Amino acid sequence: ISTQQQQQQQEQPPKPKPVVLKPISNIATFAFGGLAGMGATCFVQPFDVVKNRLQVSGAGGNSFNALASILKTEGIAGIYSGLSAGLLRQATYTTTRLGVYNSISERMVAQHNGAALPFVYKLGVGMFAGGVGSMVGVPAEIALIRMSTDGRLPVEKRRGYKNAFDAIARISREEGVLTLWRGATPTVIRACVLNATQLASYSQAKEMLQTYMSMRDGIPLHTGASLISGLLSTIVSMPIDIAKTRLQNMHDKEYSGVLDVWRKTVRKEGVLALWRGFTPYYLRLGPHTVVTFILLEQLNKLYRSVF
């Protein structure tokens, strides 16, 4: 029996050596994350505008009617309102989020002698990176919410910000610097929940698609897994997102906090109002995830080929 075992061991092909990728500098890691997020935002900004307007409207309606109304009254520029704030948000939030996540992950992998990180570790790093990134990006988030919803207000009530930097400067001057972090609590909670959900569901979806549909690693697999991840992330994070949006957009002290937003929304508009704007939110989150990571991978490949 021992001879047979020896023969079987000799017949087994050698295990492939793990591919060791050339490390990317911390500066490039942060910069690539921001650039990838900004590129993706250029594609999905119209969905963000529709989602924000549906969430602050407090009225019924669907995404397609909202989109048609914006195009009719404001033109193409209307569905790209707040683009400068959206780009600034990616330059702050996504730069920090992906930069922190990749930097910490690479160090932890090195400490584990190149072994893959346990699933729980990835969740923890993702939540931490999302929380840090969201705190950095809150001012741009507020500018984005206000600029993208300004067109639905009567002319006399519109804020008329020229761009994201004008919005931040005016908010600081007219309402105080701390207003730039209004709604920071739901923003951080949303970022932590969203990052944890995206990471867990994306990894699981990739494994299931590879196992049950025999999909190979590549853009089709990443696209399918990202869309599944985006759907689950949308369901989990939307109630937090609508609370954040309404807190950041309110003119007066309409709400005292997240729980107050949920209580008043459910009482006046029903439970399903917590998921108002679901379609544009999902259409934004899914493609944004796909485009962001495709761009990020290409930037990483370009860096490794040049340096």
Short mmCIF file of N, CA, C and O in Angstrom, two decimals, residues 74-132:
data_model
loop_
_atom_site.label_atom_id
_atom_site.label_comp_id
_atom_site.label_asym_id
_atom_site.label_seq_id
_atom_site.Cartn_x
_atom_site.Cartn_y
_atom_site.Cartn_z
N GLU A 74 -35.34 70.70 -17.68
CA GLU A 74 -33.99 71.20 -17.49
C GLU A 74 -33.00 70.76 -18.57
O GLU A 74 -31.87 71.25 -18.59
N GLY A 75 -33.41 69.81 -19.41
CA GLY A 75 -32.52 69.35 -20.46
C GLY A 75 -31.46 68.39 -19.95
O GLY A 75 -31.49 67.93 -18.80
N ILE A 76 -30.50 68.09 -20.82
CA ILE A 76 -29.41 67.18 -20.47
C ILE A 76 -28.63 67.68 -19.26
O ILE A 76 -28.18 66.89 -18.42
N ALA A 77 -28.46 69.00 -19.18
CA ALA A 77 -27.70 69.56 -18.05
C ALA A 77 -28.35 69.21 -16.72
O ALA A 77 -27.65 69.07 -15.70
N GLY A 78 -29.67 69.06 -16.71
CA GLY A 78 -30.38 68.76 -15.48
C GLY A 78 -30.00 67.42 -14.88
O GLY A 78 -29.87 67.29 -13.66
N ILE A 79 -29.82 66.40 -15.74
CA ILE A 79 -29.50 65.08 -15.20
C ILE A 79 -28.03 64.96 -14.82
O ILE A 79 -27.60 63.96 -14.25
N TYR A 80 -27.24 65.98 -15.16
CA TYR A 80 -25.85 66.02 -14.73
C TYR A 80 -25.60 67.14 -13.71
O TYR A 80 -24.45 67.51 -13.47
N SER A 81 -26.68 67.67 -13.14
CA SER A 81 -26.51 68.71 -12.12
C SER A 81 -25.78 68.11 -10.91
O SER A 81 -26.06 67.00 -10.48
N GLY A 82 -24.85 68.87 -10.40
CA GLY A 82 -24.07 68.39 -9.26
C GLY A 82 -22.92 67.49 -9.64
O GLY A 82 -22.32 66.84 -8.77
N LEU A 83 -22.57 67.43 -10.94
CA LEU A 83 -21.48 66.54 -11.36
C LEU A 83 -20.16 66.93 -10.70
O LEU A 83 -19.39 66.06 -10.30
N SER A 84 -19.91 68.23 -10.58
CA SER A 84 -18.65 68.66 -9.94
C SER A 84 -18.58 68.17 -8.50
O SER A 84 -17.51 67.76 -8.03
N ALA A 85 -19.73 68.19 -7.81
CA ALA A 85 -19.76 67.69 -6.43
C ALA A 85 -19.59 66.17 -6.40
O ALA A 85 -18.95 65.62 -5.50
N GLY A 86 -20.18 65.49 -7.40
CA GLY A 86 -20.02 64.04 -7.48
C GLY A 86 -18.57 63.65 -7.70
O GLY A 86 -18.07 62.69 -7.09
N LEU A 87 -17.87 64.40 -8.55
CA LEU A 87 -16.45 64.12 -8.80
C LEU A 87 -15.62 64.43 -7.57
O LEU A 87 -14.68 63.70 -7.24
N LEU A 88 -15.96 65.52 -6.88
CA LEU A 88 -15.24 65.87 -5.66
C LEU A 88 -15.45 64.81 -4.59
O LEU A 88 -14.53 64.48 -3.83
N ARG A 89 -16.67 64.28 -4.53
CA ARG A 89 -16.95 63.22 -3.56
C ARG A 89 -16.08 61.99 -3.83
O ARG A 89 -15.54 61.39 -2.90
N GLN A 90 -15.95 61.61 -5.09
CA GLN A 90 -15.11 60.47 -5.42
C GLN A 90 -13.64 60.77 -5.13
O GLN A 90 -12.90 59.89 -4.69
N ALA A 91 -13.23 62.01 -5.39
CA ALA A 91 -11.84 62.40 -5.15
C ALA A 91 -11.50 62.36 -3.66
O ALA A 91 -10.32 62.20 -3.29
N THR A 92 -12.51 62.49 -2.81
CA THR A 92 -12.28 62.45 -1.36
C THR A 92 -12.65 61.08 -0.78
O THR A 92 -11.81 60.37 -0.23
N TYR A 93 -13.92 60.70 -0.94
CA TYR A 93 -14.43 59.46 -0.34
C TYR A 93 -13.78 58.21 -0.93
O TYR A 93 -13.21 57.38 -0.21
N THR A 94 -13.84 58.05 -2.26
CA THR A 94 -13.34 56.83 -2.87
C THR A 94 -11.82 56.75 -2.81
O THR A 94 -11.25 55.67 -2.63
N THR A 95 -11.15 57.89 -2.97
CA THR A 95 -9.69 57.90 -2.83
C THR A 95 -9.29 57.36 -1.47
O THR A 95 -8.41 56.50 -1.35
N THR A 96 -9.95 57.86 -0.43
CA THR A 96 -9.63 57.43 0.94
C THR A 96 -10.06 55.99 1.18
O THR A 96 -9.29 55.18 1.72
N ARG A 97 -11.28 55.66 0.76
CA ARG A 97 -11.83 54.32 1.03
C ARG A 97 -10.99 53.22 0.39
O ARG A 97 -10.54 52.29 1.08
N LEU A 98 -10.76 53.32 -0.91
CA LEU A 98 -9.99 52.28 -1.59
C LEU A 98 -8.51 52.32 -1.20
O LEU A 98 -7.86 51.28 -1.10
N GLY A 99 -8.00 53.53 -0.98
CA GLY A 99 -6.60 53.64 -0.57
C GLY A 99 -6.35 53.00 0.77
O GLY A 99 -5.38 52.23 0.94
N VAL A 100 -7.21 53.29 1.75
CA VAL A 100 -7.06 52.70 3.09
C VAL A 100 -7.25 51.19 3.03
O VAL A 100 -6.47 50.43 3.62
N TYR A 101 -8.28 50.75 2.31
CA TYR A 101 -8.56 49.31 2.24
C TYR A 101 -7.39 48.54 1.62
O TYR A 101 -6.93 47.53 2.18
N ASN A 102 -6.91 49.00 0.48
CA ASN A 102 -5.83 48.28 -0.21
C ASN A 102 -4.53 48.33 0.58
O ASN A 102 -3.78 47.35 0.64
N SER A 103 -4.24 49.49 1.19
CA SER A 103 -3.00 49.62 1.96
C SER A 103 -2.98 48.69 3.17
O SER A 103 -2.01 47.96 3.41
N ILE A 104 -4.09 48.68 3.92
CA ILE A 104 -4.17 47.82 5.10
C ILE A 104 -4.17 46.35 4.70
O ILE A 104 -3.50 45.51 5.31
N SER A 105 -4.92 46.02 3.64
CA SER A 105 -5.01 44.63 3.20
C SER A 105 -3.65 44.09 2.78
O SER A 105 -3.27 42.96 3.13
N GLU A 106 -2.90 44.90 2.03
CA GLU A 106 -1.58 44.46 1.58
C GLU A 106 -0.64 44.23 2.75
O GLU A 106 0.14 43.27 2.75
N ARG A 107 -0.71 45.09 3.76
CA ARG A 107 0.16 44.90 4.93
C ARG A 107 -0.23 43.64 5.70
O ARG A 107 0.64 42.89 6.17
N MET A 108 -1.55 43.40 5.82
CA MET A 108 -2.00 42.22 6.55
C MET A 108 -1.65 40.94 5.79
O MET A 108 -1.29 39.93 6.40
N VAL A 109 -1.74 40.97 4.47
CA VAL A 109 -1.35 39.81 3.66
C VAL A 109 0.14 39.53 3.84
O VAL A 109 0.56 38.37 3.97
N ALA A 110 0.95 40.58 3.87
CA ALA A 110 2.39 40.41 4.07
C ALA A 110 2.68 39.79 5.44
O ALA A 110 3.57 38.93 5.58
N GLN A 111 1.91 40.20 6.45
CA GLN A 111 2.08 39.64 7.80
C GLN A 111 1.67 38.17 7.86
O GLN A 111 2.16 37.42 8.70
N HIS A 112 0.77 37.77 6.96
CA HIS A 112 0.33 36.37 6.89
C HIS A 112 1.13 35.57 5.85
O HIS A 112 0.67 34.55 5.36
N ASN A 113 2.31 36.09 5.50
CA ASN A 113 3.21 35.41 4.56
C ASN A 113 2.56 35.17 3.20
O ASN A 113 2.76 34.11 2.57
N GLY A 114 1.79 36.13 2.75
CA GLY A 114 1.20 36.05 1.42
C GLY A 114 -0.10 35.27 1.33
O GLY A 114 -0.69 35.17 0.25
N ALA A 115 -0.56 34.71 2.46
CA ALA A 115 -1.81 33.93 2.44
C ALA A 115 -3.01 34.87 2.34
O ALA A 115 -2.96 36.02 2.79
N ALA A 116 -4.09 34.37 1.76
CA ALA A 116 -5.31 35.17 1.63
C ALA A 116 -5.87 35.48 3.01
O ALA A 116 -5.82 34.65 3.93
N LEU A 117 -6.43 36.68 3.16
CA LEU A 117 -6.98 37.08 4.44
C LEU A 117 -8.27 36.33 4.74
O LEU A 117 -9.06 36.05 3.84
N PRO A 118 -8.51 35.99 6.00
CA PRO A 118 -9.79 35.39 6.37
C PRO A 118 -10.95 36.34 6.04
O PRO A 118 -10.78 37.56 6.03
N PHE A 119 -12.11 35.77 5.79
CA PHE A 119 -13.27 36.54 5.38
C PHE A 119 -13.63 37.63 6.40
O PHE A 119 -13.95 38.76 6.03
N VAL A 120 -13.55 37.29 7.68
CA VAL A 120 -13.91 38.25 8.72
C VAL A 120 -12.97 39.45 8.71
O VAL A 120 -13.38 40.58 8.94
N TYR A 121 -11.70 39.22 8.43
CA TYR A 121 -10.73 40.31 8.36
C TYR A 121 -11.09 41.28 7.24
O TYR A 121 -11.01 42.49 7.40
N LYS A 122 -11.49 40.71 6.10
CA LYS A 122 -11.86 41.56 4.97
C LYS A 122 -13.07 42.44 5.32
O LYS A 122 -13.12 43.61 4.96
N LEU A 123 -14.03 41.85 6.00
CA LEU A 123 -15.21 42.62 6.42
C LEU A 123 -14.81 43.76 7.33
O LEU A 123 -15.27 44.90 7.18
N GLY A 124 -13.94 43.46 8.30
CA GLY A 124 -13.51 44.49 9.25
C GLY A 124 -12.75 45.62 8.57
O GLY A 124 -13.01 46.80 8.85
N VAL A 125 -11.83 45.27 7.68
CA VAL A 125 -11.06 46.30 6.97
C VAL A 125 -11.97 47.13 6.08
O VAL A 125 -11.84 48.35 5.98
N GLY A 126 -12.92 46.46 5.42
CA GLY A 126 -13.86 47.17 4.56
C GLY A 126 -14.72 48.16 5.32
O GLY A 126 -14.93 49.29 4.88
N MET A 127 -15.22 47.76 6.48
CA MET A 127 -16.04 48.66 7.30
C MET A 127 -15.22 49.84 7.79
O MET A 127 -15.68 50.98 7.76
N PHE A 128 -13.99 49.57 8.23
CA PHE A 128 -13.13 50.65 8.72
C PHE A 128 -12.81 51.64 7.60
O PHE A 128 -12.92 52.86 7.78
N ALA A 129 -12.44 51.13 6.43
CA ALA A 129 -12.10 52.00 5.30
C ALA A 129 -13.31 52.83 4.86
O ALA A 129 -13.18 54.01 4.56
N GLY A 130 -14.48 52.19 4.85
CA GLY A 130 -15.69 52.92 4.47
C GLY A 130 -16.02 54.03 5.46
O GLY A 130 -16.42 55.14 5.05
N GLY A 131 -15.85 53.77 6.75
CA GLY A 131 -16.14 54.79 7.77
C GLY A 131 -15.19 55.97 7.67
O GLY A 131 -15.62 57.13 7.73
N VAL A 132 -13.90 55.69 7.49
CA VAL A 132 -12.91 56.77 7.37
C VAL A 132 -13.16 57.59 6.11
O VAL A 132 -13.17 58.82 6.13
#
